[in-house]
PDB file of C-alpha atoms in Angstrom:
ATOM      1  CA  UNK N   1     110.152  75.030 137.418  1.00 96.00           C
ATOM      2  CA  UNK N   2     108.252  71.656 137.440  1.00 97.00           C
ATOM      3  CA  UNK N   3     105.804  71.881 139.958  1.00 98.00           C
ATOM      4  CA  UNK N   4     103.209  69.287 140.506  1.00 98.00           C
ATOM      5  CA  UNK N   5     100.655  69.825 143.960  1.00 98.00           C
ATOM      6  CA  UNK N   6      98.380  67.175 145.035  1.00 98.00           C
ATOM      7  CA  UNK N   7      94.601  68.084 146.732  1.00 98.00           C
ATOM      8  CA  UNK N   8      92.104  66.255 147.526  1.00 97.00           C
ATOM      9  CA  UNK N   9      93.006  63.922 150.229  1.00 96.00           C
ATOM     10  CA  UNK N  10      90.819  63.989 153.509  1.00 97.00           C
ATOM     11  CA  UNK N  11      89.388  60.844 156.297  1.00 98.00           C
ATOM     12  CA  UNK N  12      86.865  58.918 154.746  1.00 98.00           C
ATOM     13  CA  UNK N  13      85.142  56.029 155.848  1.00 97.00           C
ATOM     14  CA  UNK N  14      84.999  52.364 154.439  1.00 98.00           C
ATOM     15  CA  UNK N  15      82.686  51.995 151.471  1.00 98.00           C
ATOM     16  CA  UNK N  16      83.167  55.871 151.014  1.00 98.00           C
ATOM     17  CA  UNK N  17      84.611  57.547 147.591  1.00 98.00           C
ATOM     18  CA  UNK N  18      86.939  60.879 147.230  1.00 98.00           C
ATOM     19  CA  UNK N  19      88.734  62.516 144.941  1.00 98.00           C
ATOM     20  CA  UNK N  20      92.313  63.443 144.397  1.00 98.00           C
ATOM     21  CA  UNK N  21      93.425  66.249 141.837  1.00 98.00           C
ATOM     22  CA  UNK N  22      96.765  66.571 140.800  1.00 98.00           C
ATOM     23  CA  UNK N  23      97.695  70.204 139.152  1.00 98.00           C
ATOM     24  CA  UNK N  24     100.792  70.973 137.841  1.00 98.00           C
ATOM     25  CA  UNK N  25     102.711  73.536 136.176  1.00 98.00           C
ATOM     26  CA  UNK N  26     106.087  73.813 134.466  1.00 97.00           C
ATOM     27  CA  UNK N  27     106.018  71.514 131.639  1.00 96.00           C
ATOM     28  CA  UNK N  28     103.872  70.631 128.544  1.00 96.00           C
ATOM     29  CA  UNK N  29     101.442  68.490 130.618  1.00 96.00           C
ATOM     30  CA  UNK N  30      99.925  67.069 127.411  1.00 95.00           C
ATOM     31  CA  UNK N  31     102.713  65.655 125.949  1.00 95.00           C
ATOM     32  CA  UNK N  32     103.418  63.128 129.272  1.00 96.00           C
ATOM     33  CA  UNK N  33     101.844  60.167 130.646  1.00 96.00           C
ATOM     34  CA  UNK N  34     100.986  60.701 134.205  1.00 97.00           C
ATOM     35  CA  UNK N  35     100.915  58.509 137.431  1.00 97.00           C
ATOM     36  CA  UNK N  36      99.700  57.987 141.143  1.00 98.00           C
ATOM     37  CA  UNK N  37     101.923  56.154 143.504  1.00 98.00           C
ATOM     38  CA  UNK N  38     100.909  55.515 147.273  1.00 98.00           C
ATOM     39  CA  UNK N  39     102.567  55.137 150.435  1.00 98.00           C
ATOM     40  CA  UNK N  40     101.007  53.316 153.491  1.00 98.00           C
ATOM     41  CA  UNK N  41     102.315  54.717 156.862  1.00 96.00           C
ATOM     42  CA  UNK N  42     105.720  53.292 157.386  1.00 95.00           C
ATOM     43  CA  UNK N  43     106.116  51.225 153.603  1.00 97.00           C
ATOM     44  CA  UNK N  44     107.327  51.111 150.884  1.00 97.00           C
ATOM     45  CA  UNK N  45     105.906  52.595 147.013  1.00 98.00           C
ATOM     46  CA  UNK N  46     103.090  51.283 145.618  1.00 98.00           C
ATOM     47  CA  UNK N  47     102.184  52.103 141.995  1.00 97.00           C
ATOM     48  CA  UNK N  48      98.717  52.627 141.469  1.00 98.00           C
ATOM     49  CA  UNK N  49      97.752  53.819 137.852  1.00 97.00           C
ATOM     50  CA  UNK N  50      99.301  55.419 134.899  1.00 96.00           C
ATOM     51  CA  UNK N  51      96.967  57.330 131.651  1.00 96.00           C
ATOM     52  CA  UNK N  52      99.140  58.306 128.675  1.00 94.00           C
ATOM     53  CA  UNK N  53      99.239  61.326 127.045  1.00 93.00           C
ATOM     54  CA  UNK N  54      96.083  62.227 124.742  1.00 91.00           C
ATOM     55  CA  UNK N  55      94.344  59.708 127.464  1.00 89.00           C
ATOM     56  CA  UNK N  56      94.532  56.861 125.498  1.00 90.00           C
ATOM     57  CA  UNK N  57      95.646  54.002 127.194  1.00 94.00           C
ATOM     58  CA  UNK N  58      95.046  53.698 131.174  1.00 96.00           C
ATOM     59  CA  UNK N  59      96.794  50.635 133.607  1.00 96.00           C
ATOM     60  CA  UNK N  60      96.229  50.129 137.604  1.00 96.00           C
ATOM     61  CA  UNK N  61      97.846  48.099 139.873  1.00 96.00           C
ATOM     62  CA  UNK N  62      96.190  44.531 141.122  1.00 95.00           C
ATOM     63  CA  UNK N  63      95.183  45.947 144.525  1.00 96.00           C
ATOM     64  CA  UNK N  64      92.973  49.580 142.731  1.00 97.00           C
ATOM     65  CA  UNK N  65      91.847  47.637 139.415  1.00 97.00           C
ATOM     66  CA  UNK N  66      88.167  48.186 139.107  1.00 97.00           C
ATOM     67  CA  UNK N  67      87.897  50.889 142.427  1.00 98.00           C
ATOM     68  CA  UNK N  68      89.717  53.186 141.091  1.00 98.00           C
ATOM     69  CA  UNK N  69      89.826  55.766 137.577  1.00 98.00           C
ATOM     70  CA  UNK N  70      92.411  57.884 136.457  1.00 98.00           C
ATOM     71  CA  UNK N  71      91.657  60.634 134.466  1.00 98.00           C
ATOM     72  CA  UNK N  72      93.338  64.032 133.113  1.00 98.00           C
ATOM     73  CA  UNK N  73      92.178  67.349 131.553  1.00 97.00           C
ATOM     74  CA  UNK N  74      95.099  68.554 129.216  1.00 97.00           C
ATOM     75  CA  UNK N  75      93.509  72.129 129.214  1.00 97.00           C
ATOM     76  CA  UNK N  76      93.848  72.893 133.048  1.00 97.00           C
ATOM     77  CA  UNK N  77      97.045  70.391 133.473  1.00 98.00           C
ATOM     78  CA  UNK N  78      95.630  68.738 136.008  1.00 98.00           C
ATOM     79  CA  UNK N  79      95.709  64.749 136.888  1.00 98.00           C
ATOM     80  CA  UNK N  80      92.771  63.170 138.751  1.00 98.00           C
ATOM     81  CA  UNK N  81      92.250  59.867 140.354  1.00 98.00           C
ATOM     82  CA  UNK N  82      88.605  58.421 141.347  1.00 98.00           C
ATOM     83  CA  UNK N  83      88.288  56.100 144.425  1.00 98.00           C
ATOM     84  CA  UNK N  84      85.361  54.533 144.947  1.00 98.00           C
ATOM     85  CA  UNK N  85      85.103  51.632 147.372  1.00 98.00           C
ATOM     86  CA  UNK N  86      87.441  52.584 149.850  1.00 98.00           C
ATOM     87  CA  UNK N  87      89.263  50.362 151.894  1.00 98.00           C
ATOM     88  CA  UNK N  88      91.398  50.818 155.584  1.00 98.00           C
ATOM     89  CA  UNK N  89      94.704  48.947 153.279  1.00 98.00           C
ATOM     90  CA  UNK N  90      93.648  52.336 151.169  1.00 98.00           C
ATOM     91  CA  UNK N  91      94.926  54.337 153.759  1.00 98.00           C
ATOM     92  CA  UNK N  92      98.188  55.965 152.670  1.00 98.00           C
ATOM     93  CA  UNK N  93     100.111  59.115 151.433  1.00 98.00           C
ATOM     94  CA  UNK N  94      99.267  59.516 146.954  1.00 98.00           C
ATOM     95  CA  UNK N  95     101.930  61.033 145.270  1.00 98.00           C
ATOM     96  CA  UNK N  96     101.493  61.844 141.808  1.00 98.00           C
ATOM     97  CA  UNK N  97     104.312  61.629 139.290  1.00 98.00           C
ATOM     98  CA  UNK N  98     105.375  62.729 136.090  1.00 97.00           C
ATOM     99  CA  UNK N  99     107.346  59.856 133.575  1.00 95.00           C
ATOM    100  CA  UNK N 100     110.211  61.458 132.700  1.00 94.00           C
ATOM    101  CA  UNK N 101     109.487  60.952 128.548  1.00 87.00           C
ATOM    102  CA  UNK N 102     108.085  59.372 126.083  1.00 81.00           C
ATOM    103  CA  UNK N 103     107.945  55.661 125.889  1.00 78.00           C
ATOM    104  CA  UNK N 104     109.850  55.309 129.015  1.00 84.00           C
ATOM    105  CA  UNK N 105     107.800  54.756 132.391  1.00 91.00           C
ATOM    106  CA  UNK N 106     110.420  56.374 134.900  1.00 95.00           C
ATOM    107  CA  UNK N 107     109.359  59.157 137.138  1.00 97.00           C
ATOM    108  CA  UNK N 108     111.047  62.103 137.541  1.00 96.00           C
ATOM    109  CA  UNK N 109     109.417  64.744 139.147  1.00 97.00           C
ATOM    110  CA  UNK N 110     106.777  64.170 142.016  1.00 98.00           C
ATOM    111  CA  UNK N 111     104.233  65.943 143.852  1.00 98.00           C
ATOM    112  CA  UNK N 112     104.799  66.312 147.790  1.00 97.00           C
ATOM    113  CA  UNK N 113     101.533  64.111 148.151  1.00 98.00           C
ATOM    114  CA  UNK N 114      98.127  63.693 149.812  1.00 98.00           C
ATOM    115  CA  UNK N 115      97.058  61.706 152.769  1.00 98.00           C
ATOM    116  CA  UNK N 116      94.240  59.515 152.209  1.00 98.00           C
ATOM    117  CA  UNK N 117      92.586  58.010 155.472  1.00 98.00           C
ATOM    118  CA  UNK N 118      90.340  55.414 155.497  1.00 98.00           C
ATOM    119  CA  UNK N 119      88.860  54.371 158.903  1.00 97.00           C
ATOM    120  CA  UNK N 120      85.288  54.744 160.639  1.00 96.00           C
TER     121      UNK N 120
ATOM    122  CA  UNK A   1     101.478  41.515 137.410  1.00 92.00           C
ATOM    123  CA  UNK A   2     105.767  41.542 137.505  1.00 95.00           C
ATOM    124  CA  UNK A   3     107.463  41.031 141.185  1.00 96.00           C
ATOM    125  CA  UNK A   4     110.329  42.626 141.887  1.00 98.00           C
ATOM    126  CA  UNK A   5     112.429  41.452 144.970  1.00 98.00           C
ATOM    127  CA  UNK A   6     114.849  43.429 146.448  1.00 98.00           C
ATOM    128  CA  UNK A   7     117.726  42.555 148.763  1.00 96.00           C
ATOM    129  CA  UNK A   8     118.843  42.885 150.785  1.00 97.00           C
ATOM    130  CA  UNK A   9     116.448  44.368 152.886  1.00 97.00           C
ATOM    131  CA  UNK A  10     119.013  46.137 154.960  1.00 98.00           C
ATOM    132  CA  UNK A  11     122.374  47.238 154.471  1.00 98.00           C
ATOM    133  CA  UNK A  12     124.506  48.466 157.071  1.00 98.00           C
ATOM    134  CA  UNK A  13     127.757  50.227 156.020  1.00 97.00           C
ATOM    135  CA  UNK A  14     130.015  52.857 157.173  1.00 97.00           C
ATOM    136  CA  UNK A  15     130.819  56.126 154.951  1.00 97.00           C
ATOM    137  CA  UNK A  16     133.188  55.434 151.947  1.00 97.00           C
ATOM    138  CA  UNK A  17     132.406  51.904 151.830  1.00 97.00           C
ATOM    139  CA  UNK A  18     130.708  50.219 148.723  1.00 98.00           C
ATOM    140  CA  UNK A  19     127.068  49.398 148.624  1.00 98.00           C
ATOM    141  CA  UNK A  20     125.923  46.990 146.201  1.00 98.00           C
ATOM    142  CA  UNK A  21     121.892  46.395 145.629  1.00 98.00           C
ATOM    143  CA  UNK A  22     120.037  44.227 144.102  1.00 98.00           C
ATOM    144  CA  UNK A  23     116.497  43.708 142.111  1.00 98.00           C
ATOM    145  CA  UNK A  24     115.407  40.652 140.751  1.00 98.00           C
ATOM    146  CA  UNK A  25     112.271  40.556 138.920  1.00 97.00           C
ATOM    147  CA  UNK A  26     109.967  37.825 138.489  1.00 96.00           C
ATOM    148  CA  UNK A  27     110.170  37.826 134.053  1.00 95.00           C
ATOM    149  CA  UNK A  28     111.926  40.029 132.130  1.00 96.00           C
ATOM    150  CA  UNK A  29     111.739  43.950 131.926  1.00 96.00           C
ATOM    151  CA  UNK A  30     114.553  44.064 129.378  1.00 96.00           C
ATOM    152  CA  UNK A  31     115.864  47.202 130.570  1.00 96.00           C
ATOM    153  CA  UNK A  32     112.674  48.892 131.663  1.00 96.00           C
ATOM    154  CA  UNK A  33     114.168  49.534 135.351  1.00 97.00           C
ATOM    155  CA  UNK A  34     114.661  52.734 137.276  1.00 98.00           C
ATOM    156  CA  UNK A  35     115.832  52.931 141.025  1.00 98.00           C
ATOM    157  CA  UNK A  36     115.062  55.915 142.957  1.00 98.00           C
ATOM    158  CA  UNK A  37     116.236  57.328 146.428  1.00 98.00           C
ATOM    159  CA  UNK A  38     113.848  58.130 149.166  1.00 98.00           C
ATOM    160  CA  UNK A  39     115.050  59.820 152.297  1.00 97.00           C
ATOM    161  CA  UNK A  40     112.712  60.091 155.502  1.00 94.00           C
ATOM    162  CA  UNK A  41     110.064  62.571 154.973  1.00 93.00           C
ATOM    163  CA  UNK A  42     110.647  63.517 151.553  1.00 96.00           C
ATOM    164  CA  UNK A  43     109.561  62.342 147.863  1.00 97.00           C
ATOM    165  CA  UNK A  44     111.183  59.860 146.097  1.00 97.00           C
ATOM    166  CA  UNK A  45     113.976  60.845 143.817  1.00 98.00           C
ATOM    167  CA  UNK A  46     114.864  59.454 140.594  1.00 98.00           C
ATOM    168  CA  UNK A  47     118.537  57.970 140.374  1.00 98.00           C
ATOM    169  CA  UNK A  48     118.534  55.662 136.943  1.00 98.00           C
ATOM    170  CA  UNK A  49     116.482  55.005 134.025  1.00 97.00           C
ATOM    171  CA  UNK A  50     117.042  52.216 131.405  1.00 97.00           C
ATOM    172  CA  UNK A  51     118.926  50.213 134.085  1.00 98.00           C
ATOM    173  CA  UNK A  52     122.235  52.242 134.065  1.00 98.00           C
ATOM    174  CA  UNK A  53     121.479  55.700 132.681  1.00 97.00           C
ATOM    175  CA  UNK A  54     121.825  58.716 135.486  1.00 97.00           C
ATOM    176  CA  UNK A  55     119.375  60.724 135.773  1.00 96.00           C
ATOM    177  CA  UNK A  56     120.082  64.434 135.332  1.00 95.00           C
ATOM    178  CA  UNK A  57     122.509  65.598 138.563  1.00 96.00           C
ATOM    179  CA  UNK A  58     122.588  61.906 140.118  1.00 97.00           C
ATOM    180  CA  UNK A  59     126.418  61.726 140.540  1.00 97.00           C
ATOM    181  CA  UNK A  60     128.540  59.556 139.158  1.00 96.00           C
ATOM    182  CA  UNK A  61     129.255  57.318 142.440  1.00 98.00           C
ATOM    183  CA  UNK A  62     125.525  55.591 141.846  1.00 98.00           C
ATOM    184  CA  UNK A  63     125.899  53.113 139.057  1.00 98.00           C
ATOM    185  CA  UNK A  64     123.374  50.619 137.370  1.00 98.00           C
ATOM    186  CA  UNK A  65     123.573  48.114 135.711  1.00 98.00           C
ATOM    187  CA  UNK A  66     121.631  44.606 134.314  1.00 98.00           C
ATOM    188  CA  UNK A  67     119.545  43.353 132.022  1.00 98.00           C
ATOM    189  CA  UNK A  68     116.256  40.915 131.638  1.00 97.00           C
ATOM    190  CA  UNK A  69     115.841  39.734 135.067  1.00 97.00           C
ATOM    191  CA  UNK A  70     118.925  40.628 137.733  1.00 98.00           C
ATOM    192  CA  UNK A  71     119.712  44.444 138.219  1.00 98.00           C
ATOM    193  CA  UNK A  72     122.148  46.185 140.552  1.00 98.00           C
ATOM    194  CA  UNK A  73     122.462  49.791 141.998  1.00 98.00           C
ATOM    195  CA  UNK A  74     125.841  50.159 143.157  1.00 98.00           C
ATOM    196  CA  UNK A  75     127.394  53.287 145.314  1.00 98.00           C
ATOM    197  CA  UNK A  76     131.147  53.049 145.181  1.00 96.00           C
ATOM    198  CA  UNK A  77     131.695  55.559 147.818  1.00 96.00           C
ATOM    199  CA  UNK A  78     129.059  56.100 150.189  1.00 97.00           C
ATOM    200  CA  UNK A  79     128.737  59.471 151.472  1.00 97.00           C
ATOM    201  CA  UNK A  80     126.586  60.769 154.409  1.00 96.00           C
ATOM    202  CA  UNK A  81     123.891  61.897 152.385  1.00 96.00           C
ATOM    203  CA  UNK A  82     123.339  58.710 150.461  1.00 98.00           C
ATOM    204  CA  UNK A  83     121.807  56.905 153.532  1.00 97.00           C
ATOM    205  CA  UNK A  84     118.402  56.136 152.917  1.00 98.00           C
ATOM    206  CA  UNK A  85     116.070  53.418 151.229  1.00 98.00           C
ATOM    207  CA  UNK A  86     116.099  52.727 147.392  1.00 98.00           C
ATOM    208  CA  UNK A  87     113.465  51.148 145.671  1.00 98.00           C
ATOM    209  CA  UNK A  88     113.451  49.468 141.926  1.00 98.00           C
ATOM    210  CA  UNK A  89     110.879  50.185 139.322  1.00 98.00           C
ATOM    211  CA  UNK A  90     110.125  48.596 136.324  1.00 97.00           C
ATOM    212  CA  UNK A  91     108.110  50.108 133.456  1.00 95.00           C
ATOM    213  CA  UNK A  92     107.775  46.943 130.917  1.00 84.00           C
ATOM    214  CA  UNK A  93     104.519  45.083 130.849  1.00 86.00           C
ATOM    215  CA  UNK A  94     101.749  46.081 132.589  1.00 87.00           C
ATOM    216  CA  UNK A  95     100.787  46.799 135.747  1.00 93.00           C
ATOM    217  CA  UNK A  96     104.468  49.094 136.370  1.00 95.00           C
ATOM    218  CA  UNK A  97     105.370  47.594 139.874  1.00 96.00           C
ATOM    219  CA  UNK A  98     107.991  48.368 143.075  1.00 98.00           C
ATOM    220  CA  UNK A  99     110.568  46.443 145.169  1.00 98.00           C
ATOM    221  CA  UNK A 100     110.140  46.433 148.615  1.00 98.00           C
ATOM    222  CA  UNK A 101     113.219  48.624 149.105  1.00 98.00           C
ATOM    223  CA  UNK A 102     116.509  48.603 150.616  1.00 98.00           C
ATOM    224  CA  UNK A 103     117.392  50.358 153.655  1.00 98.00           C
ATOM    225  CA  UNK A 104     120.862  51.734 153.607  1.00 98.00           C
ATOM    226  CA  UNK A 105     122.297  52.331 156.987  1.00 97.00           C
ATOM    227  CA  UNK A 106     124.986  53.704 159.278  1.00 96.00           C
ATOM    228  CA  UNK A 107     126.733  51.160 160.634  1.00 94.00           C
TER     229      UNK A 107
END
């Protein structure tokens, strides 16, 4: 069973940094590119950042570039994405989310996700 | 970065009628488009890939199709469980990008 289990999340305040990890289970992690998609209260997706397999290439979205890092360690399966400068329009629910193969850039299996609040 | 607009933004319908969505994107994405379900409360499901390819156990009421720039999802028959906001997805250039979603609703 796929299984993919976001942590991290937590109230932070303006300015602040956190991290979110992303472990999963159930699949060759290594062999997938990997990505974090947000939800503000009450909208609609937002995708954030993808890294492909082996780490090689990374993307973000307009609104994260240059505040936020993804990163990945194949040997514990786990996904990670760095926030520094946090912002209250950072304030949502992260999902992380495998693609479904390679070359493609569908998602098909998701974590539950992880609120992140930002707000002094 | 690629827009995709979605509409429309609600759709009210009764069971067994025919929903018909749309996704337009701002330059082409070939066929680098996926639509996925999301239901109140719960994760986002994966419905198509490659524009009109099911995903595994996606049934074959939800159909997509389109190319380039203009995509439809199309439900031939809704049923009760397929009420709930869908949401485009493209995966060709560069920053990968969301429609604003389409509420599907009881009438």
């Amino acid at each position: 069973e796929v299984l993919l289990v976001e942590s991290g999340g937590a109230l932070v305040e303006p300015g602040g940094s956190l991290r979110l990890s992303c472990a999963t289970s159930g699949f060759s992690f290594s062999s997938y590119a990997m990505n974090w998609v947000r939800q503000a209260p009450g909208k609609g997706l937002e995708w954030v950042s993808v890294i492909s397999s082996k780490s090689v290439v990374t993307f973000y979205g307009d609104s994260v570039k240059g505040r936020f890092s993804v990163s990945r360690d194949d040997s514990r399966s786990t996904l990670y994405l760095q926030m520094n400068s946090l912002r209250a329009e950072d304030t949502a629910t992260y999902y992380c989310a495998k693609d479904a193969r390679g070359g493609g850039g569908d998602m098909d299996y998701w974590g539950r996700g992880i609120l992140v609040t930002v707000s002094s | 970065e690629i827009v995709l607009t979605q509409s429309p933004g609600t759709l009210s319908l009764s069971p067994g009628e025919r929903a018909t969505l749309s996704c337009r994107a701002s330059q082409s994405v070939n066929i680098n488009l996926a639509w996925y379900q999301q239901k109140p409360g719960q994760t986002p499901r994966l419905l198509i890939s490659d524009a009109s390819v099911r995903a595994t156990g996606i049934p074959d009421r939800f159909r997509g199709s389109g190319s380039g720039t203009d995509f439809t999802l199309t439900i031939t028959r809704l049923e009760p469980d397929d009420f709930a906001v869908y949401y485009c997805q493209h995966y060709g250039t560069p920053p990968r990008t969301f429609g604003q979603g389409t509420k599907v609703e009881v009438k």
